[in-house]
XYZ file of C-alpha atoms in Angstrom:
442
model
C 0.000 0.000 0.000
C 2.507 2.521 0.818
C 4.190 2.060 -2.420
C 1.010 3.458 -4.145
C 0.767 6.125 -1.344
C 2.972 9.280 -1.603
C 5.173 8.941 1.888
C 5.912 12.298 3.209
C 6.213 13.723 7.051
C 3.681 15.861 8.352
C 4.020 19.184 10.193
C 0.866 20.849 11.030
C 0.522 24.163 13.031
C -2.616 25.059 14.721
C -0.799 27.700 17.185
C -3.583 30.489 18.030
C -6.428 27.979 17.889
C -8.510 27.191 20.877
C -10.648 24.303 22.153
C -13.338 23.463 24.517
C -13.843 20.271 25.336
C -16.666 18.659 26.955
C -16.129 15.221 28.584
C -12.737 15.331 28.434
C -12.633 12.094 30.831
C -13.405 10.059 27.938
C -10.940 7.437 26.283
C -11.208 8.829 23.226
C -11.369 12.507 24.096
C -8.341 12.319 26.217
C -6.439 11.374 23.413
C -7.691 13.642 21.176
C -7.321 16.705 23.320
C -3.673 15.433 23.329
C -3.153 14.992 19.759
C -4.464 18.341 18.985
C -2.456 20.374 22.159
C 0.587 18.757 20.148
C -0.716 20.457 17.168
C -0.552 23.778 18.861
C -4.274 23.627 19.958
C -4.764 25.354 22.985
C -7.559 22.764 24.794
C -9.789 23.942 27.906
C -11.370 20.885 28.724
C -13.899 19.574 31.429
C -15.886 16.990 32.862
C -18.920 16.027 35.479
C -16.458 13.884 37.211
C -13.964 16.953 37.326
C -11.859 15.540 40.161
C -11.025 12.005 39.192
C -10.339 13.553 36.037
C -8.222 15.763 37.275
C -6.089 13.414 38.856
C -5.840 10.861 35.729
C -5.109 13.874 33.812
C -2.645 16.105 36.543
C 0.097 15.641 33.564
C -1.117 16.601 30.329
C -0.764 19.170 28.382
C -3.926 21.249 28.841
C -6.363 22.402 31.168
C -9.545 21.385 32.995
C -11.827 23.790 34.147
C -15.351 23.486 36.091
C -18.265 23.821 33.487
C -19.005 27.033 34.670
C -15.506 28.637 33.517
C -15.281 26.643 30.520
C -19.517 28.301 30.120
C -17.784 31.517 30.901
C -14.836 31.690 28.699
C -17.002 30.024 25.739
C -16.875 32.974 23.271
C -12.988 32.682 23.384
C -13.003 28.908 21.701
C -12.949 28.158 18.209
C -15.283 25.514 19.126
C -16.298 23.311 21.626
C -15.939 19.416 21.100
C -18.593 17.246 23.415
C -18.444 13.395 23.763
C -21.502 10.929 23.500
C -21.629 11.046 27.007
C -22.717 14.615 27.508
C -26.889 15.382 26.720
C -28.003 17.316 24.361
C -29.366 19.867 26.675
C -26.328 20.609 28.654
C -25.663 24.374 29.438
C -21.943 24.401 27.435
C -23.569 22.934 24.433
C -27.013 24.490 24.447
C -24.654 27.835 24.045
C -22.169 26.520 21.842
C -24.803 25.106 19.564
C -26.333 29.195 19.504
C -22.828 30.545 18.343
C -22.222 27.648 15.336
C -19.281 26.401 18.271
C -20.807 22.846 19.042
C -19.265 19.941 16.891
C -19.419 16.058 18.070
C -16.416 14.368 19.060
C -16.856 12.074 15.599
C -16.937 14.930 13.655
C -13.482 16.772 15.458
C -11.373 13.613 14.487
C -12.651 13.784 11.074
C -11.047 17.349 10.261
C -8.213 15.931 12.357
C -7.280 13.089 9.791
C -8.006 15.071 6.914
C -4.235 15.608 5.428
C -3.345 12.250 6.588
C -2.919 8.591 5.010
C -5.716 6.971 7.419
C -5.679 3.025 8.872
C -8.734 2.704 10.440
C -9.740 -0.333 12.207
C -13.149 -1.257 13.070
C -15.337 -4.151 13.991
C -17.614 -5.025 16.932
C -14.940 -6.739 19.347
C -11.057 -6.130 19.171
C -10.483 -2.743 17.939
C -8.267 -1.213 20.510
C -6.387 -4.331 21.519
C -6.184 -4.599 17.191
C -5.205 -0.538 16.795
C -2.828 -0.882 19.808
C -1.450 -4.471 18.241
C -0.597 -2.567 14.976
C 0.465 0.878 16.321
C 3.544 -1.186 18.326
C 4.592 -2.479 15.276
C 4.415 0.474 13.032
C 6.403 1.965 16.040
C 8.745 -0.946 15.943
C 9.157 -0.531 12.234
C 10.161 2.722 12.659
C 6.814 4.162 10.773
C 6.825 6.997 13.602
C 2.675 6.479 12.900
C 0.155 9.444 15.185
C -2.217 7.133 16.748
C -5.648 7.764 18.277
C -6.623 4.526 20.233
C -9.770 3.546 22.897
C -7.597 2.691 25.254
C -4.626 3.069 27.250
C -1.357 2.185 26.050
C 1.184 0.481 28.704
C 4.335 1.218 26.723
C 2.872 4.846 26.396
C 2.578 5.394 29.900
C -1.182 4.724 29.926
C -1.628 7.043 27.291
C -4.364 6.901 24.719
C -2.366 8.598 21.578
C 0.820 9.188 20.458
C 1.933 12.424 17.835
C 4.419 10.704 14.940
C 5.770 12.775 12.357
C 4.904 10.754 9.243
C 1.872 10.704 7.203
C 0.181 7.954 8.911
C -2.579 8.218 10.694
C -3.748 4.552 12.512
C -7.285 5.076 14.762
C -10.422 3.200 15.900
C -13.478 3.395 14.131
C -16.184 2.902 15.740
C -19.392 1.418 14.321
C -21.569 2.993 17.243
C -24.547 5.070 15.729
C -22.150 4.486 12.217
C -19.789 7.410 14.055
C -17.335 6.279 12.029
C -18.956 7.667 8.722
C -17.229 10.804 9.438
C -13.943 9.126 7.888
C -12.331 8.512 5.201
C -9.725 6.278 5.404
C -7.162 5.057 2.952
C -6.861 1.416 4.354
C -10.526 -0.480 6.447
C -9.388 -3.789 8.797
C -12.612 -5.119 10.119
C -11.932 -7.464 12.992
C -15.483 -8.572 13.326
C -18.379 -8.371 13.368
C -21.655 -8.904 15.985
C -24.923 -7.664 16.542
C -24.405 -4.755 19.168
C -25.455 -1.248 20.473
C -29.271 -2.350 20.557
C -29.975 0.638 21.440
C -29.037 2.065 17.682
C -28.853 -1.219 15.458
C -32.649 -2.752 14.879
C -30.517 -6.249 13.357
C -27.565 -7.361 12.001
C -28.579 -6.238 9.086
C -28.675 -2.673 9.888
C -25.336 -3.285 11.336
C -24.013 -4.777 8.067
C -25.436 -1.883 5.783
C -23.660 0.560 8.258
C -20.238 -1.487 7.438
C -21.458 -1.187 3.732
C -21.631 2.358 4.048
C -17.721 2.905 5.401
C -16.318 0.521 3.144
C -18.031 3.004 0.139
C -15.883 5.721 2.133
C -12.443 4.801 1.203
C -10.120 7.130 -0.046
C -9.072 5.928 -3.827
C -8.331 2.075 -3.923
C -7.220 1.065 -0.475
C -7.325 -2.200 0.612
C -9.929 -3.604 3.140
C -8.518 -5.974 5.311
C -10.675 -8.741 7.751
C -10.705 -12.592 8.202
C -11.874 -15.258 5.597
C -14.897 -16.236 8.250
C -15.866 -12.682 8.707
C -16.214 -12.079 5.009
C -18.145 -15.508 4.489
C -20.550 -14.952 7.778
C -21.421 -11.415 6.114
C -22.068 -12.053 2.311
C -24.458 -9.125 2.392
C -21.617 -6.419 3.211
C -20.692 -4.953 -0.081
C -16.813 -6.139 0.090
C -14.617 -4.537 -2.541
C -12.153 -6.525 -4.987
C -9.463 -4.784 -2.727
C -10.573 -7.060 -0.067
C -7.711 -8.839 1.721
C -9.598 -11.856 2.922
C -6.781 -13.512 5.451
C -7.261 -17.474 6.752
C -8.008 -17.604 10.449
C -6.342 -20.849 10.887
C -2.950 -18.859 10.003
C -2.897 -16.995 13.073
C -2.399 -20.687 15.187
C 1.458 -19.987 14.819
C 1.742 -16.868 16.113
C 3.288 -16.149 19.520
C 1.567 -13.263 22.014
C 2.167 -12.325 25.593
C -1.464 -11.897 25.653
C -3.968 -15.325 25.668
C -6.489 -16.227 23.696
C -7.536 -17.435 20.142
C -9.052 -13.966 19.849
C -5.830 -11.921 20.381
C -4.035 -13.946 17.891
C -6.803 -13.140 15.310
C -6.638 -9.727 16.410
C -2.865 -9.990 15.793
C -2.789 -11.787 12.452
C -5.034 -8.487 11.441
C -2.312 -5.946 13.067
C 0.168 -7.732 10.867
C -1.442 -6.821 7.795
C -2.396 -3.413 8.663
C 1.289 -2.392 9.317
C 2.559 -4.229 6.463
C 0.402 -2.077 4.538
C 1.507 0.876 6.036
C 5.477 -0.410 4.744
C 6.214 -2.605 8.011
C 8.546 -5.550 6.979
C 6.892 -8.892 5.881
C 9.671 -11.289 7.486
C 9.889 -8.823 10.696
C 6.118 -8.174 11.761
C 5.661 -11.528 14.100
C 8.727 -10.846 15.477
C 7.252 -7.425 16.586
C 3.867 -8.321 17.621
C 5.425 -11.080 19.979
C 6.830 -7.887 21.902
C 3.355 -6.514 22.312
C 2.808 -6.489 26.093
C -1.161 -5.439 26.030
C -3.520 -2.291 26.927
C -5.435 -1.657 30.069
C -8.579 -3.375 30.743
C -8.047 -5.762 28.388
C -7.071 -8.733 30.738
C -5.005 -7.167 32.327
C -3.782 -8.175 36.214
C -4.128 -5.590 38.429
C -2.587 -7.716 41.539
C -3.547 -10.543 43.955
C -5.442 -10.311 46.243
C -4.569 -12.832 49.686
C -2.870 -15.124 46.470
C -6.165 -14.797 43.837
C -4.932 -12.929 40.641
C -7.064 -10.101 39.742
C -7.847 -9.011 36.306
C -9.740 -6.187 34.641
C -11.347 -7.006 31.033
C -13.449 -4.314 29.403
C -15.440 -7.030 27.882
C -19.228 -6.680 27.663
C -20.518 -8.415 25.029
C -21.352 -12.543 25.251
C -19.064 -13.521 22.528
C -16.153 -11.443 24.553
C -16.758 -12.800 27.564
C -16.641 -16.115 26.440
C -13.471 -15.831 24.039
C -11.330 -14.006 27.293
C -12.544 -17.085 29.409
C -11.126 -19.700 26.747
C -7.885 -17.322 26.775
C -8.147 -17.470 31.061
C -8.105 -21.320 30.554
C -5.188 -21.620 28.482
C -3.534 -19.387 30.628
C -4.582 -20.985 34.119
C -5.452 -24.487 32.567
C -5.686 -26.211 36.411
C -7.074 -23.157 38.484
C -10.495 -22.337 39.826
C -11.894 -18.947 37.783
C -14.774 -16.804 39.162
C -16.213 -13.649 37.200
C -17.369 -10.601 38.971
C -19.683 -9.483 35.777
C -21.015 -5.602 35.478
C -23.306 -5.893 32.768
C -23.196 -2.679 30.870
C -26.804 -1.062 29.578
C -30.134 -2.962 30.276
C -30.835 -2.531 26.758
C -27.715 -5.195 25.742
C -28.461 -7.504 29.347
C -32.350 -7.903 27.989
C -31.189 -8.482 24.140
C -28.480 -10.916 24.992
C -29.483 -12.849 27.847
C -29.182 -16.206 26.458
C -25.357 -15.017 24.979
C -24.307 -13.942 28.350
C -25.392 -17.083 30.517
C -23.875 -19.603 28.194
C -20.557 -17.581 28.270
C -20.596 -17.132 32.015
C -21.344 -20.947 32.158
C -17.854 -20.927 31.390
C -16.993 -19.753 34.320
C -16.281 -21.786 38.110
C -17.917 -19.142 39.637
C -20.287 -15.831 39.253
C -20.530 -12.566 41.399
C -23.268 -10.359 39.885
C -22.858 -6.675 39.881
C -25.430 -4.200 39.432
C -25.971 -3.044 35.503
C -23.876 -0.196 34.790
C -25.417 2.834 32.438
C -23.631 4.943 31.028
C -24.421 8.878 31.799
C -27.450 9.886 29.432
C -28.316 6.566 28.925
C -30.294 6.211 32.425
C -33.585 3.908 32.572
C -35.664 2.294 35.446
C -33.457 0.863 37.583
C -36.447 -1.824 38.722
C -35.938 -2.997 35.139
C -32.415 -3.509 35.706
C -32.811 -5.893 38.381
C -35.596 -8.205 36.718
C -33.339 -8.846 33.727
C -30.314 -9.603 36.655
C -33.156 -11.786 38.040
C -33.539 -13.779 34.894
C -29.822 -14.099 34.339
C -29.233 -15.402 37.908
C -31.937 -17.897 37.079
C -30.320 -18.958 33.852
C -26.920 -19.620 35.760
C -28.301 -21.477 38.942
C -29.602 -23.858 36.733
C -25.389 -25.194 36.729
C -25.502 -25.867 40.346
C -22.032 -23.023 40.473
C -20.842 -20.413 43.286
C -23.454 -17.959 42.519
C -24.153 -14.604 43.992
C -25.512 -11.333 43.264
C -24.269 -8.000 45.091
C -25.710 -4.428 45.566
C -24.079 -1.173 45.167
C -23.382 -0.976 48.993
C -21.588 -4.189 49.068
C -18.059 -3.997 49.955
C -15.632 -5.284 47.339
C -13.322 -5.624 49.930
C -15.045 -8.354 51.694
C -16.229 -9.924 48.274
C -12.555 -10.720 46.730
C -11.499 -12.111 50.041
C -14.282 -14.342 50.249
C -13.530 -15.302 46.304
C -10.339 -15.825 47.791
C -11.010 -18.472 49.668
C -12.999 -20.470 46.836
C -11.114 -19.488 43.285
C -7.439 -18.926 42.505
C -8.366 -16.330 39.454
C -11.066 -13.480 39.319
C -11.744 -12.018 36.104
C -14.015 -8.662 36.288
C -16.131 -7.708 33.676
C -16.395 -3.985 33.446
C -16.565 -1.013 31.617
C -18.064 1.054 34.014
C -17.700 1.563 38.297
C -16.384 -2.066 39.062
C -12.893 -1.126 37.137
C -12.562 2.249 39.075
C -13.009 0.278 42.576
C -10.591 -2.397 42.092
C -8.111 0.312 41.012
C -8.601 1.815 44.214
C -7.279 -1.099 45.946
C -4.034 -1.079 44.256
C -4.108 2.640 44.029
C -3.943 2.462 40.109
């Protein structure tokens, strides 16, 4: 690919500009609000959990405010970036959206990668642990890539983007109300793809249409870039003759640090992507083997009284189930329990029957109240009948079963686990994460 590509560096100077940025917290707005301060962007940023933000944030290279500065010094931005997380009818955006100011977070890294030779990968699980696979390579290969992952880096620091000087521009798309529609990228991977985000997708087939759609959105004659069993599952996607269609039993020989058939799918996938970008054929294994992971995607956090501890972002069935298989191969002769935050009634309800056969998998289950995202809120009494039906589903195995509440101490619960399972494995992309952090102070 980059032989058909014109390979140049790229300086770009945004000194004078200013940015507000609403929901700064966020994975991908973090990293953004880094990528353009390194640009010259001068970014005022906040967030309605302004403290913890603050602290995860103390070091970077631009400034939180409370709402009501940010509110107050509005006229003085350029414009003012907002994540999915914030409403429609908050104060900073009801008056940015008066002065022509507002623009979605989607939309800002769109005008960011215009200029730049884009390798977007996409797909319903594996993205960031994909981007981040790829990004180490191109880094290795010294492609000096500026990368905009959802997720945090461990060779970065825990950061979630890094500012290269060449032309190449590797991100996450994300499928999400088809947010990634405001690309156009040179090169597509596709990792895979599930039904998800219920609350937007009516079927699979409105999911595949979406795909459709971004596909129809490359730049020139790029390649698109997914496994042989994705393309056959998904006939209906309109896949290009640039499709690179690779064989999922190739990825058996590769070697990660990370477990899991999954990961080495994901890598196989990160292989091509940087050898498209100009990475070496005969080094790129080689490379990926060095990989060492991203945060919340099982990663160990510590032990507690001798029970490893790890955090998975996971919170789809077919996720849960493939980082299980991965725990087994890892810890083939030790007990597991999950500690499961189910994240949105609207995915608990749709997938019910997914998520009890993959927690089957399981020794044990500790049930944690459904997260929701902010803006997404519903009746919490809802909540707790589809919990009801799920603890059901699992008794049915006869396993070590139990269901907390929000006041429960998770203190009390790991040492308990302790005393039954050897692993825990928590589910979480939402509170349970930020309270076993809290142990470790992490």
């Amino acid at each position: 690919m980059r032989e058909r590509l014109a390979a140049r560096s790229m300086k770009i100077d945004n000194s004078g500009k200013k940015v507000g940025m609403v929901g700064i917290g966020g994975s991908g707005m973090r990293g953004l609000a880094y990528l353009l301060s390194q640009t010259g962007v001068s970014v005022y940023g906040t967030d309605a959990e302004l403290e913890a933000t603050q602290k995860i944030l103390k070091d970077e290279p631009f400034v939180l405010l409370n709402e009501e500065l940010l509110l107050e010094q509005l006229n003085s931005y350029d414009e003012v970036i907002f994540s999915d997380a914030v409403p429609d009818n908050h104060l900073v955006r009801l008056a940015a959206r008066k002065n022509s100011r507002e623009i979605n977070y989607q939309t800002a890294v769109g005008n960011f990668a215009r200029g730049y030779h884009v390798f977007a990968i996409t797909g319903t699980h594996g993205k960031s642990s994909t981007c981040a696979m790829a990004a180490h390579i191109m880094v290795a290969a010294g492609l000096d890539p500026t990368v905009l992952i959802g997720a945090a880096m461990r060779e970065w620091g825990g950061g979630h983007a890094r500012m290269g000087k060449s032309d190449i521009l590797l991100l996450e798309a994300d499928e999400y109300r088809e947010h990634f529609l405001t690309l156009n990228p040179d090169v597509i991977a596709i990792t895979s793809i599930d039904f998800d985000h219920p609350d937007y997708f009516t079927s699979l087939e409105h999911m595949e249409s979406a795909y459709s759609k971004f596909i129809r959105r490359r730049n020139g004659r790029g390649c698109v870039i997914t496994l042989k069993s994705v393309q056959d599952q998904h006939a209906a996607i309109d896949w290009p003759e640039e499709t690179v269609a690779l064989e999922d039993q190739t990825a058996n020989n590769l070697f990660l640090s990370v477990p899991g058939d999954h990961m080495k799918t994901n890598g196989l996938i990160a292989m091509r992507v940087a050898m498209e970008a100009g990475a070496g054929e005969k080094k790129v294994a080689g490379w990926l083997a060095s990989y060492s992971g991203i945060k919340r995607r099982f990663e160990k956090l510590g032990e507690w009284r001798g029970m490893d501890v790890i955090s998975d972002y996971g919170h789809h069935p077919t996720e849960i189930s493939s980082t299980i298989q991965g725990a087994r191969e890892k810890y083939p002769t030790k007990k597991i329990v999950v500690l499961f935050e189910p994240h949105t009634q609207e995915r608990l309800k749709r997938f019910l029957p997914g998520f009890i056969d993959a927690l089957k998998k399981a020794d044990g289950v500790i049930l944690l109240p459904v997260f929701i995202p902010r803006g997404r809120e519903k009746s919490p009494e809802k909540g707790n009948e589809i919990c009801a039906e799920l603890l059901a589903g699992l008794r049915d195995e006869k396993k070590f079963i139990k269901q907390l509440s929000k006041d429960d101490d998770i203190m009390n619960i790991l040492t308990k686990a302790a005393d039954k399972f050897a692993v825990a494995i928590a589910f979480s992309a939402g509170d349970l994460d930020r309270a076993l952090r809290s142990l470790w102070h992490i």
